[in-house]
Every structure is written in C-alpha cells, then in structure tokens.
XYZ file of C-alpha atoms in Angstrom:
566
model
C -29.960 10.763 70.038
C -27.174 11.570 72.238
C -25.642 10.996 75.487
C -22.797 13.601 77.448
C -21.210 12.912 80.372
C -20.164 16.626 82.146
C -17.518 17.103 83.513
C -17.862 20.744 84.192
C -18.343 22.221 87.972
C -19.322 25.349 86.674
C -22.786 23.262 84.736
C -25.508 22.605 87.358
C -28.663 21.309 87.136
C -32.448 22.689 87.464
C -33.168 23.126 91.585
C -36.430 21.658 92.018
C -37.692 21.987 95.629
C -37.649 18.539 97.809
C -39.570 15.665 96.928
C -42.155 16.180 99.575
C -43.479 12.299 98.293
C -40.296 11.018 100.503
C -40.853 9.314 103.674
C -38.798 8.246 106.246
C -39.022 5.527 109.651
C -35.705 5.323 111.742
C -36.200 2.263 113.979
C -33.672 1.626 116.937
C -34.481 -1.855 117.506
C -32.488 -4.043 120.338
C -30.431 -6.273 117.405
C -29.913 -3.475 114.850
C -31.130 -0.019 113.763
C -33.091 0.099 110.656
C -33.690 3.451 108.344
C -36.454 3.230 105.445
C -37.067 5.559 102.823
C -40.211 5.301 100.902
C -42.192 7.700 98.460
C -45.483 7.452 98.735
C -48.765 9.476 97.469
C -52.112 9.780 98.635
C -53.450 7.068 96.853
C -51.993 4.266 98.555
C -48.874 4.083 96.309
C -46.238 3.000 98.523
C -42.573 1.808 97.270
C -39.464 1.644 99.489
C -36.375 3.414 97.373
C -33.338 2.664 100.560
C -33.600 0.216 103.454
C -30.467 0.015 105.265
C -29.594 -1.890 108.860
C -27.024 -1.647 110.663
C -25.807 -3.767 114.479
C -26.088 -2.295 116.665
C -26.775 -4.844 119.809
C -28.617 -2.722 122.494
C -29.373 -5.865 124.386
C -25.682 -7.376 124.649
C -25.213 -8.886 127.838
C -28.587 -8.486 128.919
C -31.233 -11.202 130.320
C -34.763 -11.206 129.491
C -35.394 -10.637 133.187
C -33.039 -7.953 134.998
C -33.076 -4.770 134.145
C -29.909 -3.717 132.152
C -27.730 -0.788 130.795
C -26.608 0.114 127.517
C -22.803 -0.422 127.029
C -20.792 2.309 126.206
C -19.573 0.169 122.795
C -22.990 0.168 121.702
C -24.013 3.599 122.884
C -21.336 4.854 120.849
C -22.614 2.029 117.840
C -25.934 3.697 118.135
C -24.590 7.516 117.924
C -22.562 6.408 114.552
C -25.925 4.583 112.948
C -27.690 7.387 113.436
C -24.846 9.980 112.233
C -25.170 7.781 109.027
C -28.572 7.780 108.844
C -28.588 11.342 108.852
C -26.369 12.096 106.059
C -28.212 9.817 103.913
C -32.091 11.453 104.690
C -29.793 14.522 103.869
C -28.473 13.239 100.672
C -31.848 11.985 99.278
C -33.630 15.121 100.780
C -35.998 13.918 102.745
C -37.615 16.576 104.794
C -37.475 16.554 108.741
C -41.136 16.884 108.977
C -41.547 13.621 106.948
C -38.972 11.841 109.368
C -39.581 9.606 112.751
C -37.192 7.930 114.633
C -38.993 5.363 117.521
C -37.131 3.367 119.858
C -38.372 -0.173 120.948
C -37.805 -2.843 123.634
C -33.799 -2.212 124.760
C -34.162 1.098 125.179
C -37.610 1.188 126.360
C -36.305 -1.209 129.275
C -32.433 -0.137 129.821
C -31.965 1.675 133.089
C -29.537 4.586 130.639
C -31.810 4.145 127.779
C -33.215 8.305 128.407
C -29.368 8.971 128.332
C -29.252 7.982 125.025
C -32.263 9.533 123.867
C -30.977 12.765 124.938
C -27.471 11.947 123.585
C -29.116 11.329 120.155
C -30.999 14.721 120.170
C -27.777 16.755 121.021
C -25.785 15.001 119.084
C -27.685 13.750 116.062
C -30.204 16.130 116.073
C -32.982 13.674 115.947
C -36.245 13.544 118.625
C -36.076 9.844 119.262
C -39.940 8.637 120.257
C -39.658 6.001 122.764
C -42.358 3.118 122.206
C -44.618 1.738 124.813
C -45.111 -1.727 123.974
C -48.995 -1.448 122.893
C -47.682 1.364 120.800
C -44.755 -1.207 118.960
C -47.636 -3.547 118.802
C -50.337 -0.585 117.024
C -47.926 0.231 114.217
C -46.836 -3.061 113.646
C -50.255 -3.588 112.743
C -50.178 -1.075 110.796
C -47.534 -2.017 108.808
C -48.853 -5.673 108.438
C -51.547 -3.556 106.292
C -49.222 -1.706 103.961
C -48.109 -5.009 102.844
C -51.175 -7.656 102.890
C -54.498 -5.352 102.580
C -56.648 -8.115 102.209
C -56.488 -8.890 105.422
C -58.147 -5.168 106.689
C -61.700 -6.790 107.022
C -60.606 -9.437 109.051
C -60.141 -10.328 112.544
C -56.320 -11.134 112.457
C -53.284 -11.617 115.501
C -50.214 -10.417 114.457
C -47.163 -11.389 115.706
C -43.582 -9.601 115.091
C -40.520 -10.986 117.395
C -38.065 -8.546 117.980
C -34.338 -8.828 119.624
C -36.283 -7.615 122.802
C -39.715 -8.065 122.651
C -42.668 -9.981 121.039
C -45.287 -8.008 120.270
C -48.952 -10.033 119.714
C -51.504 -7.597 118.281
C -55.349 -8.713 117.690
C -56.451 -6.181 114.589
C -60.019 -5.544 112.343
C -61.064 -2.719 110.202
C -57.498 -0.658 110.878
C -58.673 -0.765 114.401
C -56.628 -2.810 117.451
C -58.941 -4.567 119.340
C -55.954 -5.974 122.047
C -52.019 -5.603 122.143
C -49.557 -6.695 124.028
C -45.821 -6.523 124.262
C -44.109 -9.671 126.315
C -39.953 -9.604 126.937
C -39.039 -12.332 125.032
C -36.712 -11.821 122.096
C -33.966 -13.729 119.942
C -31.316 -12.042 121.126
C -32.089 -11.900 125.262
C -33.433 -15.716 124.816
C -29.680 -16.213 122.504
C -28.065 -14.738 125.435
C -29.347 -16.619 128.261
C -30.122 -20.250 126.782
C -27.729 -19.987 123.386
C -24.685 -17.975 123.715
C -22.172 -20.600 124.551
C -23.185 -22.863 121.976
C -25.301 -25.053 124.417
C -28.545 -25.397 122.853
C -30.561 -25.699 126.251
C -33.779 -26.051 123.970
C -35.579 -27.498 126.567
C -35.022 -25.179 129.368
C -35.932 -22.174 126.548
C -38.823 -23.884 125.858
C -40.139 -24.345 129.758
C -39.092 -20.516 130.159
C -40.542 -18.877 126.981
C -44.341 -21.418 127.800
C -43.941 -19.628 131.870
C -43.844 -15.978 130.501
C -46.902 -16.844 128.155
C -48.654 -18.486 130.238
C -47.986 -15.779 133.309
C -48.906 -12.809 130.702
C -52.510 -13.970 129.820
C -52.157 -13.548 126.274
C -53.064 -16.274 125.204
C -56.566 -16.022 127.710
C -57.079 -12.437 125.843
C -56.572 -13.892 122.241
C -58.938 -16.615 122.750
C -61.444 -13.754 123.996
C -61.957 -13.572 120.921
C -63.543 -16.226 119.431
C -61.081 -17.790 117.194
C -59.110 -14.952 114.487
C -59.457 -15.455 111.305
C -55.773 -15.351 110.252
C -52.364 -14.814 111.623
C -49.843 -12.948 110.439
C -46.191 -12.762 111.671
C -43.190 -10.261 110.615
C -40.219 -9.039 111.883
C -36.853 -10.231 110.617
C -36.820 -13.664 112.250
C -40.035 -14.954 111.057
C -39.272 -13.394 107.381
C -35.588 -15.438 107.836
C -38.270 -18.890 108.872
C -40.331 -18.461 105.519
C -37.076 -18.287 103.197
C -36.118 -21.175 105.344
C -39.015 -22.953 104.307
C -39.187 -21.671 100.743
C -35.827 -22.741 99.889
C -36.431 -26.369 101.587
C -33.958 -25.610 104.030
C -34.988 -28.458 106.548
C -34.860 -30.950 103.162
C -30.989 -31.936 102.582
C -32.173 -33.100 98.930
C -33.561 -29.946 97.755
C -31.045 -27.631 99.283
C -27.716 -29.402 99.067
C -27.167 -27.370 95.265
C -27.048 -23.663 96.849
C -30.637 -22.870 97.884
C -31.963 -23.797 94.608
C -36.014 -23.830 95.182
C -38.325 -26.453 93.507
C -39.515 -24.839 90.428
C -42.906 -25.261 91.502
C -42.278 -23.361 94.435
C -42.318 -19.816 92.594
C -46.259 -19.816 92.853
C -46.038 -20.081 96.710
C -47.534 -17.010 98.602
C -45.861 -15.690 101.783
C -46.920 -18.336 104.213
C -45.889 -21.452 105.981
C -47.329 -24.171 108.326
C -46.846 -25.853 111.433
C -45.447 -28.737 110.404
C -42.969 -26.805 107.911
C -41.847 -24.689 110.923
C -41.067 -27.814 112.711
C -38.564 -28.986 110.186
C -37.376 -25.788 110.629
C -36.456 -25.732 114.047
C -35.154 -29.374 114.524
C -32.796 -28.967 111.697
C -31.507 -25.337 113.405
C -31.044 -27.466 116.237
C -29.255 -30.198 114.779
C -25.880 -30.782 116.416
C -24.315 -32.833 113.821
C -21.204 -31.649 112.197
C -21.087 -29.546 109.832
C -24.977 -28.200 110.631
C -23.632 -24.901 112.014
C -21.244 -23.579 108.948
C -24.763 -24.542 106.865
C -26.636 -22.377 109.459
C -24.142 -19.227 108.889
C -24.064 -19.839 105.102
C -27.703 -19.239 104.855
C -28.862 -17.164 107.594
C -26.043 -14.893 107.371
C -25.895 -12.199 110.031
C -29.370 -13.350 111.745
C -27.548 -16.829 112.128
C -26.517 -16.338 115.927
C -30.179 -15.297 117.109
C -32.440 -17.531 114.337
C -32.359 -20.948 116.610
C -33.772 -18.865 119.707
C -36.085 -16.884 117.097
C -37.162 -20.310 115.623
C -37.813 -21.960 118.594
C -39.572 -18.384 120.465
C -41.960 -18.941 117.304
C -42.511 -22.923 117.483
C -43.844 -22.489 121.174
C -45.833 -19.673 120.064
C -47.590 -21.756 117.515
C -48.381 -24.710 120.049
C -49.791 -22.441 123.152
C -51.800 -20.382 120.917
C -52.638 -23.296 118.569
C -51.710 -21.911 115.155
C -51.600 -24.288 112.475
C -50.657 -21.701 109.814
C -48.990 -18.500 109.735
C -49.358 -15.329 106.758
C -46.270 -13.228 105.981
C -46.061 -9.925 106.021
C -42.851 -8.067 103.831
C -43.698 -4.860 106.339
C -43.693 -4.166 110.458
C -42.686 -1.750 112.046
C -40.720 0.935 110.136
C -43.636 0.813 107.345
C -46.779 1.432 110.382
C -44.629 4.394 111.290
C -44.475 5.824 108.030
C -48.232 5.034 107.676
C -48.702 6.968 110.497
C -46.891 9.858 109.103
C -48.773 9.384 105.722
C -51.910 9.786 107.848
C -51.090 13.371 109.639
C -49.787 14.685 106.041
C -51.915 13.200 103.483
C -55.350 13.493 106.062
C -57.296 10.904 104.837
C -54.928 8.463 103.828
C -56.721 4.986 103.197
C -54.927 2.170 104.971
C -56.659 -0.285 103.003
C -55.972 1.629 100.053
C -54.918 0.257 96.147
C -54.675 -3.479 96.953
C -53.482 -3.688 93.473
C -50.482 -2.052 93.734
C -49.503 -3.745 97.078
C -50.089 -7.062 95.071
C -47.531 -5.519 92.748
C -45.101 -4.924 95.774
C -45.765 -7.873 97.041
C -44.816 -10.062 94.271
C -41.454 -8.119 93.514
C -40.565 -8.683 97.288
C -41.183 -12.333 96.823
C -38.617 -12.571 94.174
C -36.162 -10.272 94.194
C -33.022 -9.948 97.140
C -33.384 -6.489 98.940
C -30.184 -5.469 96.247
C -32.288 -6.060 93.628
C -35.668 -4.605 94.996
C -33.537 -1.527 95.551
C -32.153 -1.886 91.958
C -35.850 -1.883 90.737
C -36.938 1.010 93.090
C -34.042 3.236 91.351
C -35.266 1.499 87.757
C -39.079 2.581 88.568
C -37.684 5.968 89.964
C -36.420 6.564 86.718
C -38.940 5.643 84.331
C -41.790 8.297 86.427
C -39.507 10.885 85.417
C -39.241 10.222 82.465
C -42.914 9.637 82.295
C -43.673 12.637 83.703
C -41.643 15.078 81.441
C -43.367 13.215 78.677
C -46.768 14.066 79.194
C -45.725 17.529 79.455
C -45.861 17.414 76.157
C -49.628 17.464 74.091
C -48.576 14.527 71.361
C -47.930 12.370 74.435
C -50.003 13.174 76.745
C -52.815 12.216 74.603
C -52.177 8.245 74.676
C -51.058 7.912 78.203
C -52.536 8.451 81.296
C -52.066 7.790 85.366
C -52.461 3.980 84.902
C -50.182 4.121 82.416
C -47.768 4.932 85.316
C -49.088 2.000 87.367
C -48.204 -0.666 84.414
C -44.757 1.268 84.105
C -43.341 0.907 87.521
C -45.147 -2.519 88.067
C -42.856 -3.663 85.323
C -39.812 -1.865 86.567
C -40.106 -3.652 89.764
C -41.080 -6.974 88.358
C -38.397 -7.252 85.356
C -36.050 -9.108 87.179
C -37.407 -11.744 89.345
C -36.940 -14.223 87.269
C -33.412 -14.179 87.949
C -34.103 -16.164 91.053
C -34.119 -19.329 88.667
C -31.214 -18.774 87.061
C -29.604 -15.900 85.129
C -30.327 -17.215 81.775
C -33.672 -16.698 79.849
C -34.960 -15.029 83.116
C -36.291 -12.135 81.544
C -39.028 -14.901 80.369
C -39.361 -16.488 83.574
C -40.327 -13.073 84.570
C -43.244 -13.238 82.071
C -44.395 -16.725 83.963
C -44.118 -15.656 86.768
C -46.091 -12.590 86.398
C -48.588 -14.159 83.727
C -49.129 -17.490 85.920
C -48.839 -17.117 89.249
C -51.895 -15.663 90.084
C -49.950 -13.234 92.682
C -51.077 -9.838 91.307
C -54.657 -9.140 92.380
C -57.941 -6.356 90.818
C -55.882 -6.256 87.499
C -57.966 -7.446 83.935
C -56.402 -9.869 82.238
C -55.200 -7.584 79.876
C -53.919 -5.809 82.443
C -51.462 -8.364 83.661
C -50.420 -9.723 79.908
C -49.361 -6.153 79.607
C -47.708 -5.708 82.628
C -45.565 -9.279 81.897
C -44.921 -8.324 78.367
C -43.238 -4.502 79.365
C -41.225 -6.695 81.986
C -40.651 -10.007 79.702
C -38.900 -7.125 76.662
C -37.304 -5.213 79.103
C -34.220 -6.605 77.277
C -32.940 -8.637 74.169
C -34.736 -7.381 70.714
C -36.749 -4.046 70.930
C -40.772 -5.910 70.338
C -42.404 -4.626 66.577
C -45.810 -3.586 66.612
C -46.923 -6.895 64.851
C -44.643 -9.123 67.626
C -46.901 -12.658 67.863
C -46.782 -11.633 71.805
C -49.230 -8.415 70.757
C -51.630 -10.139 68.194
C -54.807 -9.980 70.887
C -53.707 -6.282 71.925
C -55.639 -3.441 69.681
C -53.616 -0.921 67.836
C -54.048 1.834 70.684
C -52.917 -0.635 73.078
C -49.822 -1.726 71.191
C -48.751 1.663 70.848
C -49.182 2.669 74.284
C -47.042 -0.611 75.083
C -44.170 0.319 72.784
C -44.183 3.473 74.275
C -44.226 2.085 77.783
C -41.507 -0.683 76.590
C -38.714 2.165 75.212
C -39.389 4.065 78.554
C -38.707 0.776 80.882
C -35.726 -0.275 78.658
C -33.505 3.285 78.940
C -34.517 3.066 82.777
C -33.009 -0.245 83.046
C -30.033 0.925 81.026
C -29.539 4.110 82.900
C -30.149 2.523 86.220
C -26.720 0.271 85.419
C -25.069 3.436 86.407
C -25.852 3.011 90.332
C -24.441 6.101 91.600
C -26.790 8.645 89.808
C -29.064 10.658 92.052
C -32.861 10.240 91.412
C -33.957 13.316 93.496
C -31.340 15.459 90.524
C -33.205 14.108 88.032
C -34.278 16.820 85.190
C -36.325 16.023 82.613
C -37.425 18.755 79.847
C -38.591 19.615 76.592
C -37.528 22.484 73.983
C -37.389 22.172 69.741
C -34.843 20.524 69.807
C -36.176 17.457 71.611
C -36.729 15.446 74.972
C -33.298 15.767 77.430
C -32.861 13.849 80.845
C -30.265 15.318 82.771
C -29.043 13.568 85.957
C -26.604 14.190 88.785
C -23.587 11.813 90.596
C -25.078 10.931 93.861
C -22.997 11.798 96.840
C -23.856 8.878 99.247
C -19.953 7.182 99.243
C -20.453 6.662 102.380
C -23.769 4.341 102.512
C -23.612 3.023 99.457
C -20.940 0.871 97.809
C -20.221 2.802 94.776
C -18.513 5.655 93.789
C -19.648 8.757 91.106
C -17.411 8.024 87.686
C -18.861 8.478 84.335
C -20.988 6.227 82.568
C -19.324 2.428 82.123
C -18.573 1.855 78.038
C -21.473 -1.044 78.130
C -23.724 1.005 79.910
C -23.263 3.831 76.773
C -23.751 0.902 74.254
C -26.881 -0.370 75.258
C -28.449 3.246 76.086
C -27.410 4.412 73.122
C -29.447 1.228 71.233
C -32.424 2.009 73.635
C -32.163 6.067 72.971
C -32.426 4.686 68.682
C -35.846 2.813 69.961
C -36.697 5.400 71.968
C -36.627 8.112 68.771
C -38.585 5.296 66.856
C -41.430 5.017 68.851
C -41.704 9.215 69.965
C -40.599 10.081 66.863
C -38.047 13.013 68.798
C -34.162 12.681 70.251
C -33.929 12.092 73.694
C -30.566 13.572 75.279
C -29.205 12.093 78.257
C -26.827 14.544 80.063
C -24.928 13.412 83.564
C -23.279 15.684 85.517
C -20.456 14.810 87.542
C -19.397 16.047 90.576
C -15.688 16.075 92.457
C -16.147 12.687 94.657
C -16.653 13.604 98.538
C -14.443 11.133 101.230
C-alpha cells in the first residue's frame, strides 16, 4: 500500500483520448443559464457529473405582453456565462460535437435576441439553436423521460414553467401528440403583478385564466380524452414539491430548520392540489416576518416562486388537475437525449428503468452538492473498476452488473444525511432497503446495493458480518470486493479538486496503481488543487490495508499536482 502526492512538473500522466461518454446541454433560459454535463452510454445509463446556473435575467424589465430588448447588463451577463461555460466543457473535455446550446422564451421573443446569438458565436464560439416553442415543449418531454420512464406507455401532459414561457406538452410512446408554448412565466408575471412587493394576486390570477383561456389549450388537452398522468418540471415546480416535502405551508413541522417528518422519506416526487394550495396562500401571506422565511428557504428562486406558485395553482384549476408527478429532468436532459439519439443511433428512450430508479432516488435525497459529490464518488469507483477487470483473477468474479450495484451505491451512500449527520450511513440502508423507490431489482439485488452503501464507512464488513448470513459465499466475496472499491472512492473523492477525466488506472508486478491529476477548474468550482488533506491520507491509507485484504495486491495511489492557474 502506498499513497504519493507529486509534486514534479516534469511527471505527467497517461493521455487517454476524450471521454467520448461526455455530454453536454447549454440552456439560455430567460431567469438564468444552465450548463449540464452528463456521461452517458448506449444502454440508457445516464448520470449528471456538473450542473451549474448562473443569472442571468434576459427578461428584466420586460412584460409578458410587449415585445422587449435585451439590456446591455444582461447581454454582457450572458457573454460572461457562456465564456465560463466554455472553459469548463474545456476543462472536463467534452467534445464540441457532443455539445448544444438552445435558447428559449427571452430570446426567442426579444426584438435584439439574433444580436446576441451572433454575438455568442463570434465571441464564444458557440452555435446557439434558438427554440420554437413546440420545440421547448418536444424536448422537455423528452427529458420528463430520462427521469420517470414509467410513464413512456402512457398518455401524459407535461408541464415545465419557465421565466418566459409555459410550455404544456401532451406525450405517449416517446411520441408528442400536441404542444404548446403560452408567454406566461415567473419572472414576466413577477415583473408586472409582483415587483414592488404588491401581491396583486387577484389581478395575476384574472390575467394568467385570459391567456389560457384565449390560447385553447386547455380545449386541445381535453381532446384527448382525459391523460393519464401529469407531470410538471422546471425549477419552480421542483422549488413547490420541496415546499411541500419539507411541510413548508405547516408552521409546526417546519419551525426547526426544514426538518421533514420522518415518515416523509418514503414519499415519491409528487404532490396534490390541496398541498399546492397551502403552498401558495402561505407564499402569499403578508404577515411579518413571512418574507425573510420565504428568502431563507427558497433562496435565489425566492423573488419569482409566489408568481411561479400561483402561475401553477391556476393551472391546476382550469385544467382540473388534482395531482401532479415530478420530474428531476426538463429541458437540458431532452437535449442531451436528443444528442444521445444522433450518436448512439438507436438509443432507447425508455431504456434501463432500473437505473433511472437508482437516479431517481439519489436525487430525492441528496442537495445538488452532494449529488455532484456522489457523481465524482461513482466516477471514481468505474475506474477503478475498470482497471480491475483488466486483470484475469478479477475479472473472473465481476461482471457489467457488478458496475450497476457499484455506482448505485456510490450515489446512494449518503442520503441518509438528510436526517441528520449521525448514524446516517444506516439511514441510508432504510432508506434504500424500505422505501420501495428502486424498481426491476431482486431482492437480493437491493439488500446488496443498501449493504455496499450502509459500510461505505465505520468498520471494514468480515465475510461472516450477521448483515451477509443469507448472501452465498460467491456473493459475499463479490460484495467485499465491491465494498473496498466504494470505500477508497469515497475517501479519494474527499479530495474535491482531482480531475476524473486524468484518471489512470494500471497494472504491472508490482501491483494495482491509480494515478490522478489536480483539476484546473478554479474558476467554476470553489476549491483549489493542494495536496491531499492529512485526514483524507488517514482514512485512504486504512481503506488501501482493506483494499490489499480483499485483492490480495497493493494498490498505489499517485496525484499529480499541477502549478494552480488564476
């Protein structure tokens, strides 16, 4: 066992060629741009490894009926989130080929908006796709079926409210049957009924009902014959299930910091009408003290939610929904669909519903720091899983689904943590072993799954643990094997600035040896490249012992450091 951190310039590791598995969606939405990097394969594996937002405000100062013009503050905004943007898809080498940038409502509708397509192209060097709004609506669809594939066979609306737009999309098969895009958004609705802190609720209300009702939507949806589910997406409606989830409307269950019911951890993605009208009349509670509780939980979406809330109350009474699915993915994931459909050729949008069950529960759980901590944690552990089938002793007792239980448990070991720091590593195990959220997995599939993520820490699990007793002996093997491979990628991953896409692993007599390089992204993300912390050593070293145990060979773990770029 050993571990080096090098120093030397002159030492560089292995170039492998790009990761042609990376994906990328750049979406220039009216409230704030949004780039997503995924890596993906052809069978229906998909896992976001960065999502990153930044304001932009296209629509500032705009109404939801004249037509308006991009300010030069946020044309300039929208040059610098995209200059950003760019040096990250650089950094994590995603290829151009495997990148799209779309543009939505504000730019779609401002009378400048082709100035700063062109702008972008020059200056960026990125061909910005400008959306119709049937388009918007088709690959929000899409995306809707990344995250809930269950609901492929069925006849389903889906609704995503954007700073701009609302896009309603009727759906079956992968196919759209109807799709429209109406201009109603939080943040045109904020400015012309909310901005001054005058909640006109009821004049938003008459307005938001007249462009329904003058659209025909409604008419078209009712065409028909009743769907059989509705989902929504999009930031706002996201923001209204946490809102529900965490009792927000219920001064008793939310007074202690957001802390959820403990019941509440088997809920699925979904709320009601009547919990989305709790919602809304405490967003538009005027009493004192109701808007610092607002900002404290909303955050950032906290100026636009109470037009956003009440855009998506009126919704629910003219259409007459009485319950509403969630979807984790919109937009940004249908593009990157799409793009998985021109590479991969017949990429199955209904594809591995067990895996997206997977997703879907570590979503639930874990903050968007912490998905992106288990992305990294997962990233790590298919190297390492990888390399080690390169070798015949290995290779032998694992196999592909193998890799499926390993980066399930990666991205499930820490949602537990949303109850409370302590002992979550076995809430993690109840959550995963009784919350009937992952879906086409045995039984034995899912202990195993919960047990990999439930030792991810603490004592290093013996063959003849109690928690292995109804395992056989080739299935306790392949789970300490597993376990030592999820615990050094939960140990290395403590070191956040590393670089995935430099990550070397090979064999030679002398043993197994990771190397890894600093990442470079200072100016994304909030860290910066130093060598590896003194706890971070202590505990890989401990896993690297285990690790020896159970393959019976040295693992060395070599990082090489690079002078820090400004």
């Amino acid at each position: 066992m050993s571990l080096i951190h090098n120093k030397d310039m002159a030492t560089t590791l292995p170039k492998s060629p790009p990761p042609s598995s990376l994906f990328a969606s750049i979406d220039m939405g009216t409230n704030s741009f949004k780039l997503l990097i995924v890596r993906a394969n052809p069978s229906g594996q998909f896992l976001t490894l960065n999502h990153h937002k930044e304001p932009v405000l296209l629509g500032l100062n705009s109404t939801p009926t004249n037509p308006f013009a991009i300010s030069n503050q946020s044309h300039l905004l929208a040059l610098q989130a995209l200059q950003n943007f760019q040096k990250l898809l650089l950094s994590q080498q995603v290829i151009p080929d495997h990148t799209r940038c779309v543009a939505t409502a504000a730019i779609r509708e401002a009378t400048n908006g082709n100035e700063l397509v062109e702008c972008v192209k020059e200056k960026v060097g990125l061909e910005v796709e400008v959306l119709s709004g049937e388009e918007e609506a088709r690959l929000v669809y899409k995306g809707v079926l990344q995250f809930l594939p269950l609901v492929y066979e069925k006849l389903v609306l889906v609704i995503d409210i954007g700073g701009g737009s609302t896009e309603f999309v009727v759906g079956k098969g992968g196919k759209v049957c109807f799709g429209a895009s109406l201009k109603l958004g939080h943040v045109n609705l904020t400015e012309k009924f909310v901005k001054h802190g005058d909640h006109n609720v009821g004049d938003m209300r008459e307005f938001i009902r007249l462009v329904i009702e003058e659209s025909g939507v409604v008419e078209r949806i009712k065409e028909f014959g009743g769907v059989e589910m509705v989902v929504g997406c999009s930031g706002t409606i996201r923001a209204v299930e946490k809102a529900v989830f965490y009792g927000y409307a219920k001064s008793e269950m939310f007074e202690n910091d957001n802390v959820v019911l403990l019941e509440e951890w088997k809920r699925d993605w979904r709320f009601s009408r009547r919990e989305l009208s709790g919602v809304v009349e405490r967003l538009c509670d005027g009493r004192e003290g109701e808007k610092a509780r607002r900002d404290k939980f909303f955050n950032r979406r906290s100026e636009f939610i109470v037009a956003g809330a009440v855009l998506l109350e009126e919704i629910f009474e003219v259409i007459g929904i009485e319950d509403m699915e969630v979807s984790g993915y919109a937009l940004g994931e249908g593009v990157i669909a799409e793009s998985l459909g021109k590479v991969y050729g017949g990429y199955d949008l209904n594809a591995n519903v067990r895996w997206r069950s997977v997703v879907q529960l570590a979503t639930r759980f874990n903050s968007k720091k912490s998905m992106r901590v288990a992305a990294q944690c997962a990233g790590i552990a298919k190297v390492i899983f990888e390399g080690l089938r390169e070798c015949e002793e290995v290779a032998a007792s694992l196999n592909e689904r193998d890799l499926e239980y390993l980066e399930a448990a990666c991205l499930l070991h820490s949602v537990g943590l949303f109850m409370g720091k302590k002992g979550y590593h076995k809430q993690t195990y109840r959550i995963i072993m009784d919350g009937g959220h992952l879906h086409g997995y045995s039984t034995e599939e899912v202990k195993l799954m919960a047990l990999l993520a439930r030792h991810h820490r603490k004592k290093f699990p013996k063959s003849g643990h109690a928690s292995l007793i109804a395992f056989s002996n080739e299935v306790k093997q392949k789970f300490r094997s597993l376990c030592a491979i999820v615990r050094i990628s939960v140990a290395l991953q403590q070191h956040q600035c590393i670089n995935i896409q430099e990550m070397v692993f090979s064999i030679s007599h002398e043993g197994f040896k990771l190397e890894i390089g600093d990442s470079k992204d200072q100016n994304l993300l909030p860290t910066t490249a130093q060598p590896l912390a003194v706890d971070t050593v202590a505990e890989l070293g401990k896993e690297l012992e285990n690790f020896k145990k159970v393959f019976q060979q040295d693992l060395s773990v070599v990082v090489h450091s690079s002078t820090s770029e400004s």
